[in-house]
PDB file of C-alpha atoms in Angstrom:
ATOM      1  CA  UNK A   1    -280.305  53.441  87.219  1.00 43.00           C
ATOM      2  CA  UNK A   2    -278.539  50.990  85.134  1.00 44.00           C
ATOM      3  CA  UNK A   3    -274.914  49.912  85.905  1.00 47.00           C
ATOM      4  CA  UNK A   4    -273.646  50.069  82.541  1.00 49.00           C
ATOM      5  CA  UNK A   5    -271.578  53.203  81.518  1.00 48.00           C
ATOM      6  CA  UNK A   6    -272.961  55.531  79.439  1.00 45.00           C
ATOM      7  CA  UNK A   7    -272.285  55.879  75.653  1.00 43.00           C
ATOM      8  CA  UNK A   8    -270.290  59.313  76.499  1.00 46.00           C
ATOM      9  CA  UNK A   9    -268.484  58.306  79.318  1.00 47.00           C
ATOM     10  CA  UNK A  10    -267.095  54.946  77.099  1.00 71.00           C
ATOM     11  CA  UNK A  11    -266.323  57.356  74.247  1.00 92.00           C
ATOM     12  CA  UNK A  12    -262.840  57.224  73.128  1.00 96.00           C
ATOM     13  CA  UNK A  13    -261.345  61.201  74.301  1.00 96.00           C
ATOM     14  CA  UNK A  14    -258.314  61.379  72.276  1.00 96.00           C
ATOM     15  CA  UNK A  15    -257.978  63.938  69.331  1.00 94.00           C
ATOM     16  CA  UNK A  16    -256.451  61.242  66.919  1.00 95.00           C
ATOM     17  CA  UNK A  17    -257.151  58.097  66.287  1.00 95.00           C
ATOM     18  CA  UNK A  18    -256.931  55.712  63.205  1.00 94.00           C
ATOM     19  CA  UNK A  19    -253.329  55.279  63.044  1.00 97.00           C
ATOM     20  CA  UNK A  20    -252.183  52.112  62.721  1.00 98.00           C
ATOM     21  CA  UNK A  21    -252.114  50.508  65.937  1.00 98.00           C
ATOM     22  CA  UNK A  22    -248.475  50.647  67.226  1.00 98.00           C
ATOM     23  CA  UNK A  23    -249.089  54.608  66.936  1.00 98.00           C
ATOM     24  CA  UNK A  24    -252.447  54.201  68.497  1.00 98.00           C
ATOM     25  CA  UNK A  25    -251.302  52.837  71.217  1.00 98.00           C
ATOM     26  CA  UNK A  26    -248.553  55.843  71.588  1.00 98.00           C
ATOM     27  CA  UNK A  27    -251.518  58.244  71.150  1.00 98.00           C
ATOM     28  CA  UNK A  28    -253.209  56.632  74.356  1.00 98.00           C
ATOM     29  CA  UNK A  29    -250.964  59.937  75.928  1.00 98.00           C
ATOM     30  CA  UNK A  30    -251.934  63.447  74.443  1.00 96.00           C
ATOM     31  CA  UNK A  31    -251.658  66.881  75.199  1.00 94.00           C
ATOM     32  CA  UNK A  32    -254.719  69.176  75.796  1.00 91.00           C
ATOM     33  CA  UNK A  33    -254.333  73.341  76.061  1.00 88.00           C
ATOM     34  CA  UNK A  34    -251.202  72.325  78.600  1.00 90.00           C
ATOM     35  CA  UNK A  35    -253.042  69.545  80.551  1.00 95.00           C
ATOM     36  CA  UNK A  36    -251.535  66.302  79.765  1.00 96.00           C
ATOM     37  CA  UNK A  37    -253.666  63.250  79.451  1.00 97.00           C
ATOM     38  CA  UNK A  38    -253.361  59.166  79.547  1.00 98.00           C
ATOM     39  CA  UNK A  39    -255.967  56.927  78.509  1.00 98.00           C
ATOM     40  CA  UNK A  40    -254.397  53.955  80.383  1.00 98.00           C
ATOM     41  CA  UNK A  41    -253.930  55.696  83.633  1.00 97.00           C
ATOM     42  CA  UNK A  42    -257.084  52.568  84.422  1.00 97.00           C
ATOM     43  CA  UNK A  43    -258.599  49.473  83.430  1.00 97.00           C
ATOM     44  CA  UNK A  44    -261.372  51.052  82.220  1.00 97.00           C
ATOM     45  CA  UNK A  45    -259.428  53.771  80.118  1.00 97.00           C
ATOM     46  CA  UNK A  46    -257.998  50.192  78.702  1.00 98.00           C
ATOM     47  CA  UNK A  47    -261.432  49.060  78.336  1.00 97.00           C
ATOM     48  CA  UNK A  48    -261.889  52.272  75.905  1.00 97.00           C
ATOM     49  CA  UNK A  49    -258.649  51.712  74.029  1.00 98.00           C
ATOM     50  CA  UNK A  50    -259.651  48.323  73.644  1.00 98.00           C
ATOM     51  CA  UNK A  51    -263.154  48.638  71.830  1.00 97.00           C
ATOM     52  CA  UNK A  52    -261.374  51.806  70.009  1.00 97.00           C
ATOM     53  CA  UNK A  53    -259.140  49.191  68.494  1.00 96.00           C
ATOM     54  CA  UNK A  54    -261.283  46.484  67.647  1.00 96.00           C
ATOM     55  CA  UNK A  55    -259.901  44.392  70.171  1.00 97.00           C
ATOM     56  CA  UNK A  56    -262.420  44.122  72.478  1.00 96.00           C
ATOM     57  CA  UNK A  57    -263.930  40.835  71.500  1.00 96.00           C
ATOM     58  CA  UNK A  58    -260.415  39.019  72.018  1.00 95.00           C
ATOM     59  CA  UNK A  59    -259.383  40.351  75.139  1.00 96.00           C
ATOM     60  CA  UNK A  60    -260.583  41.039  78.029  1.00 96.00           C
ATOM     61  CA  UNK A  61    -259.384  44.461  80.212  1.00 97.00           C
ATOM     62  CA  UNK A  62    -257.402  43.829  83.418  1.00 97.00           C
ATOM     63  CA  UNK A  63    -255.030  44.697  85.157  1.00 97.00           C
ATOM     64  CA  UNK A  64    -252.068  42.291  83.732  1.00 97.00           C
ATOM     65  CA  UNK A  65    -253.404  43.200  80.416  1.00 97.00           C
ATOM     66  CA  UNK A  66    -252.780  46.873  81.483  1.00 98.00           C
ATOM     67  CA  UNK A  67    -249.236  46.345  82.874  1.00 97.00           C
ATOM     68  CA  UNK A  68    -248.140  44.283  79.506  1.00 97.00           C
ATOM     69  CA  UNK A  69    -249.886  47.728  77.151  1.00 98.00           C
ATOM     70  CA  UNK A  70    -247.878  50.261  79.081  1.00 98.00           C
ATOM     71  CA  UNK A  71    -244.675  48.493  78.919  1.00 97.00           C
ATOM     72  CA  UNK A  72    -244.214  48.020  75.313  1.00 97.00           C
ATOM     73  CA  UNK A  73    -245.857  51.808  74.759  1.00 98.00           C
ATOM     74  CA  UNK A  74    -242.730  53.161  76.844  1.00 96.00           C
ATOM     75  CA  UNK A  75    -240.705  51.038  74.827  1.00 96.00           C
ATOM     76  CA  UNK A  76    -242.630  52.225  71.402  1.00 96.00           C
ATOM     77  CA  UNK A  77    -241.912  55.595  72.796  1.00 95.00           C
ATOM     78  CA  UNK A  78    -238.531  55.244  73.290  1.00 94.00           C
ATOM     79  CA  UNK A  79    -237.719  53.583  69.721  1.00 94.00           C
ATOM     80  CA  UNK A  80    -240.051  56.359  68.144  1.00 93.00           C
ATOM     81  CA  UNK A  81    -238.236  59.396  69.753  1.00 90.00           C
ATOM     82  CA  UNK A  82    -234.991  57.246  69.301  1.00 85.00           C
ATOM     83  CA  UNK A  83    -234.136  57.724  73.165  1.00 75.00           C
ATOM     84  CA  UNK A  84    -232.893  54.987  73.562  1.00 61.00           C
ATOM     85  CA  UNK A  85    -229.161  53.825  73.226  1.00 69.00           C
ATOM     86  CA  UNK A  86    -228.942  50.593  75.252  1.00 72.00           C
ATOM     87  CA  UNK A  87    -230.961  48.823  73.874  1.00 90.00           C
ATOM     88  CA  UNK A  88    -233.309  48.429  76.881  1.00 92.00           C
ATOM     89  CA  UNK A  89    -236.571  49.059  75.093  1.00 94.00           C
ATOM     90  CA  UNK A  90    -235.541  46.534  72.038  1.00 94.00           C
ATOM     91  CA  UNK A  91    -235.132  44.450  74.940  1.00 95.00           C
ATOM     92  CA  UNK A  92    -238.309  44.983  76.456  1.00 95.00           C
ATOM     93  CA  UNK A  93    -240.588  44.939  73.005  1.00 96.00           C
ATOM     94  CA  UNK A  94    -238.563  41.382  72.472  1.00 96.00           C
ATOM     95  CA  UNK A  95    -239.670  40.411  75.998  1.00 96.00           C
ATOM     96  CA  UNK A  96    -243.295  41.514  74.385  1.00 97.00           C
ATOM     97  CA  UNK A  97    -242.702  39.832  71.170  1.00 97.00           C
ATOM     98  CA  UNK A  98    -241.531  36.688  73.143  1.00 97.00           C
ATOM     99  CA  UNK A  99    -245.115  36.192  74.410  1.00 97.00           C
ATOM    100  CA  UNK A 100    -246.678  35.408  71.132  1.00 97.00           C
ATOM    101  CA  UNK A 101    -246.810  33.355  67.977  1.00 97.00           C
ATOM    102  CA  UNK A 102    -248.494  33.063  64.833  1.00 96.00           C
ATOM    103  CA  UNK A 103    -250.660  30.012  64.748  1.00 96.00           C
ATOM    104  CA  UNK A 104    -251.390  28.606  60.772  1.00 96.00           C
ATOM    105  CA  UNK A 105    -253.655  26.155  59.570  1.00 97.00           C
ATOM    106  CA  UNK A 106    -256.001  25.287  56.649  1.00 97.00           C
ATOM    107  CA  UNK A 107    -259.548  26.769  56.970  1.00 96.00           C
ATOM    108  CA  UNK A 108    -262.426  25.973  54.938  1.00 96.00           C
ATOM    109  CA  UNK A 109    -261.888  28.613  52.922  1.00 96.00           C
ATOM    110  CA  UNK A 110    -257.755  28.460  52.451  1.00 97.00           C
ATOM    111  CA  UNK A 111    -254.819  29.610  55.085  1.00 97.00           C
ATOM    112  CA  UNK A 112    -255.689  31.005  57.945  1.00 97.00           C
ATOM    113  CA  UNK A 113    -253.435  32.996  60.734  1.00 96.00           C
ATOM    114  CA  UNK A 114    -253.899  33.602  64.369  1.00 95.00           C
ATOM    115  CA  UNK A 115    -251.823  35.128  66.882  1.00 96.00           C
ATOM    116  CA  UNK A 116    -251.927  33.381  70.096  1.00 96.00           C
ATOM    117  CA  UNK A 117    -250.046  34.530  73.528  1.00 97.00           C
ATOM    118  CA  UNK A 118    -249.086  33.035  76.634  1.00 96.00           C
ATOM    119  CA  UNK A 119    -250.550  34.721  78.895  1.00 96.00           C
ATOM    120  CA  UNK A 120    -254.175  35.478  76.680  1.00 95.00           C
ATOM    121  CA  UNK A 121    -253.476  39.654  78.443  1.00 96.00           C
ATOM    122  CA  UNK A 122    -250.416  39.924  76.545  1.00 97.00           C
ATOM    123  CA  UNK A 123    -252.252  39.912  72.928  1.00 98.00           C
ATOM    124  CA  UNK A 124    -253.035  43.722  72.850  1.00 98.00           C
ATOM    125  CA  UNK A 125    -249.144  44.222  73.363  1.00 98.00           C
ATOM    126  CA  UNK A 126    -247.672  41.517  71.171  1.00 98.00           C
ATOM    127  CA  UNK A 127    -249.882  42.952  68.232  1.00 98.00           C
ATOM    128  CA  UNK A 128    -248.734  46.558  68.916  1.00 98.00           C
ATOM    129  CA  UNK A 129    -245.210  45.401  68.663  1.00 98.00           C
ATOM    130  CA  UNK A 130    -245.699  43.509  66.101  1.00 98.00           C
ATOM    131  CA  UNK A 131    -247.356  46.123  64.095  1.00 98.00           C
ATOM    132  CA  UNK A 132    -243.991  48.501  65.006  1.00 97.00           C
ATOM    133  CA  UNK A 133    -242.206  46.141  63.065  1.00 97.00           C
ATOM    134  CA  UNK A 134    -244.576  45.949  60.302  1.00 98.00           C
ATOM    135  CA  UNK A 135    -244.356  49.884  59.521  1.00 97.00           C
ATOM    136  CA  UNK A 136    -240.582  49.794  60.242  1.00 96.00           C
ATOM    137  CA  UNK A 137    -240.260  46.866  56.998  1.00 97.00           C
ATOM    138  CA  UNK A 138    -242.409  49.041  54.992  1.00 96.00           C
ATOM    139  CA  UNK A 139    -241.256  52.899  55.524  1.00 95.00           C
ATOM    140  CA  UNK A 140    -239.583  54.180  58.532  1.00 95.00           C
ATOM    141  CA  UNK A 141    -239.250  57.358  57.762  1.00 94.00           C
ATOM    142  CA  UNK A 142    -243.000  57.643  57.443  1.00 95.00           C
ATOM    143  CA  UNK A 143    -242.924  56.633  61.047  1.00 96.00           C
ATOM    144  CA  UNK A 144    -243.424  60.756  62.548  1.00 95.00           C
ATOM    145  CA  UNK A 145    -243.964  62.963  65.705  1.00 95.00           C
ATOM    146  CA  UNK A 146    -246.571  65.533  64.783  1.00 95.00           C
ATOM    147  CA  UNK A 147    -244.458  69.049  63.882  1.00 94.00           C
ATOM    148  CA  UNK A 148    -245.899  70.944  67.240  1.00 93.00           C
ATOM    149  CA  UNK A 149    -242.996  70.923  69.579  1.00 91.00           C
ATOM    150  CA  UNK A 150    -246.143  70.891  72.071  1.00 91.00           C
ATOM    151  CA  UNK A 151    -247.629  68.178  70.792  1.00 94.00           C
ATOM    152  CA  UNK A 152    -246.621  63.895  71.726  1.00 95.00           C
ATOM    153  CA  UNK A 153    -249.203  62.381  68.732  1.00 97.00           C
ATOM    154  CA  UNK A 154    -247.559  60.116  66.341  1.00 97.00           C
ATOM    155  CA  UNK A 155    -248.740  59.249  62.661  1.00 97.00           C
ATOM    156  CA  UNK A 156    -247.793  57.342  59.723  1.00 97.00           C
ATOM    157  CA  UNK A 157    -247.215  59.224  56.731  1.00 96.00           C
ATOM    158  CA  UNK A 158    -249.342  58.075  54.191  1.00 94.00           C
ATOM    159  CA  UNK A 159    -249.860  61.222  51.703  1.00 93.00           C
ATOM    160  CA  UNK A 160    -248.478  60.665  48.368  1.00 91.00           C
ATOM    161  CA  UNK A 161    -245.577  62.730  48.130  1.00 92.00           C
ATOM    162  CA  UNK A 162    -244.707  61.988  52.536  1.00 91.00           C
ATOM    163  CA  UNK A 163    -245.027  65.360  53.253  1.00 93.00           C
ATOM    164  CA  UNK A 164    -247.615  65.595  56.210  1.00 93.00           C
ATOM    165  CA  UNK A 165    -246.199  67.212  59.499  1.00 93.00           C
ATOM    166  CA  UNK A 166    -249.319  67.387  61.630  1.00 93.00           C
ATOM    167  CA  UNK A 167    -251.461  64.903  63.470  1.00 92.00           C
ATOM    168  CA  UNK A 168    -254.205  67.142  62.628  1.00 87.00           C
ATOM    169  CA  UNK A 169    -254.661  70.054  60.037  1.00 79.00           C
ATOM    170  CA  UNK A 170    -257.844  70.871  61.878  1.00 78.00           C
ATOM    171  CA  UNK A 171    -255.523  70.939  65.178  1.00 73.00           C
ATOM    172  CA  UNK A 172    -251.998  71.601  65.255  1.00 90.00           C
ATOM    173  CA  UNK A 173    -251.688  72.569  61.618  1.00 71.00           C
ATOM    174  CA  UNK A 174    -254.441  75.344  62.020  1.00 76.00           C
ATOM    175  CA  UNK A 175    -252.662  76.621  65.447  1.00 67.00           C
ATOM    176  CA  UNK A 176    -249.212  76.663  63.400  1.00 55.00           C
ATOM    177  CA  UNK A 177    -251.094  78.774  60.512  1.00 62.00           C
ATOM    178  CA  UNK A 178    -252.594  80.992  62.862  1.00 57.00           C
ATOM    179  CA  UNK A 179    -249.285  81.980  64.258  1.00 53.00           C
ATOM    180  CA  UNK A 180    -247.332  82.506  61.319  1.00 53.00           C
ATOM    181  CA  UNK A 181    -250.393  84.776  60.657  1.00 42.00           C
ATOM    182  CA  UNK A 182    -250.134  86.698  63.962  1.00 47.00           C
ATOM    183  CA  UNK A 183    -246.395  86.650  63.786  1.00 57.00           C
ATOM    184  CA  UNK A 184    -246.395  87.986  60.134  1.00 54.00           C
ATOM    185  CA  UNK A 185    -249.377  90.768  61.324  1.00 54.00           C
ATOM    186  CA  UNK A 186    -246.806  92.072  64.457  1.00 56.00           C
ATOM    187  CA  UNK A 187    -243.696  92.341  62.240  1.00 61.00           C
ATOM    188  CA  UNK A 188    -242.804  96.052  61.637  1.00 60.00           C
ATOM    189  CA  UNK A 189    -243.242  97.027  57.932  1.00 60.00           C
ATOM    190  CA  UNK A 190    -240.074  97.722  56.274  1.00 61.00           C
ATOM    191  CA  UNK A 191    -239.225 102.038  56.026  1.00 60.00           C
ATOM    192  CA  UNK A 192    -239.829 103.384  52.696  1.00 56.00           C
ATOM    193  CA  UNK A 193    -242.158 101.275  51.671  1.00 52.00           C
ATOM    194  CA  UNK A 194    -245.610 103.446  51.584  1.00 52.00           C
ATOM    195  CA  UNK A 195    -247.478 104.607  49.008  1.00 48.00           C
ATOM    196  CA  UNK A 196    -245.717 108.254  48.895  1.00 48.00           C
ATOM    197  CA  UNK A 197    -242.017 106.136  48.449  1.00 47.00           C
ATOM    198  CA  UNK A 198    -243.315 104.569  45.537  1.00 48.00           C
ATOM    199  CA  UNK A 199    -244.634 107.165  43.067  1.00 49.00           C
ATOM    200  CA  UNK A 200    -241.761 108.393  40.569  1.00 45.00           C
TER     201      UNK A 200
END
């Protein structure tokens, strides 16, 4: 038997992905049917997140990589929910941001930009924090938690008129139409309101 996971068990398990990668990160924690789930409980759940992200060529998963991910997600999390008042998790995605630099130079084919970071673990951070700061120039209100009090995804609004309130319609947005349904179906009809009431 080979040693190599399988392609299942390396699949990524969340319900959304895509977003941009600030909010992918925060989606690395999701809620399923009560049972709450983390992707980067492990290195290897890092190794998922990693390859999910398109990261995987530049860093490798370990454990300081790991450590460096989940701090500046609870600090996403915190500026996202806007928890936080002391500025402790500005402080901590500075610490993040602090770790990194864009390198420039002149390529064969024009400018060219790379991020570098001191440690080389701290690169799947830096660029999540980065990319916070990126979405919060362009639109911040866009920035949202999905509309299901039940539900931790985040997304950035990028429907035309900013008017999406689910991570999913196919998830939360069908549950939410399903119970307006069965909430409108076990409201009492209003008296005098039958066919009889109605002729003249």
């Amino acid at each position: 038997m080979s040693g190599r996971p399988s392609q299942e068990a390396a699949a990524d398990p969340r319900p959304l992905t895509g977003e941009p990668l600030s909010l992918d990160l925060l989606n690395t924690r999701w809620i399923d049917q009560g049972t709450h789930h983390d992707l980067l409980e492990s290195v290897d759940g890092l190794a998922v997140w990693l390859r999910s992200s398109g990261l995987a060529d530049r860093v490798a998963a370990t454990p300081a990589a790991l450590d460096a991910l989940r701090e500046v997600r609870e600090a996403l999390w915190s500026l996202a929910e806007r928890e936080d008042d002391s500025g402790e998790a500005r402080a901590a995605l500075n610490r993040t941001l602090g770790h990194g630099w864009i390198r420039r130079s002149l390529g064969t084919d024009g400018p060219e930009s790379e991020v570098d970071t001191d440690p080389p673990g701290h690169l799947p951070a830096w660029l999540a924090a980065a990319d916070y700061l990126r979405l919060l120039e362009e639109a911040p209100a866009r920035i949202r938690r999905c509309a299901n009090p039940d539900c931790v995804l985040h997304f950035y609004d990028v429907s035309k008129n900013g008017t999406r309130r689910w991570c999913s319609m196919a998830g939360c947005g069908n549950r939410a139409k399903a119970s307006r349904h069965y909430q409108r179906r076990r409201e009492p009809r209003p008296t005098g309101t039958d066919s009889s009431s109605r002729r003249g």
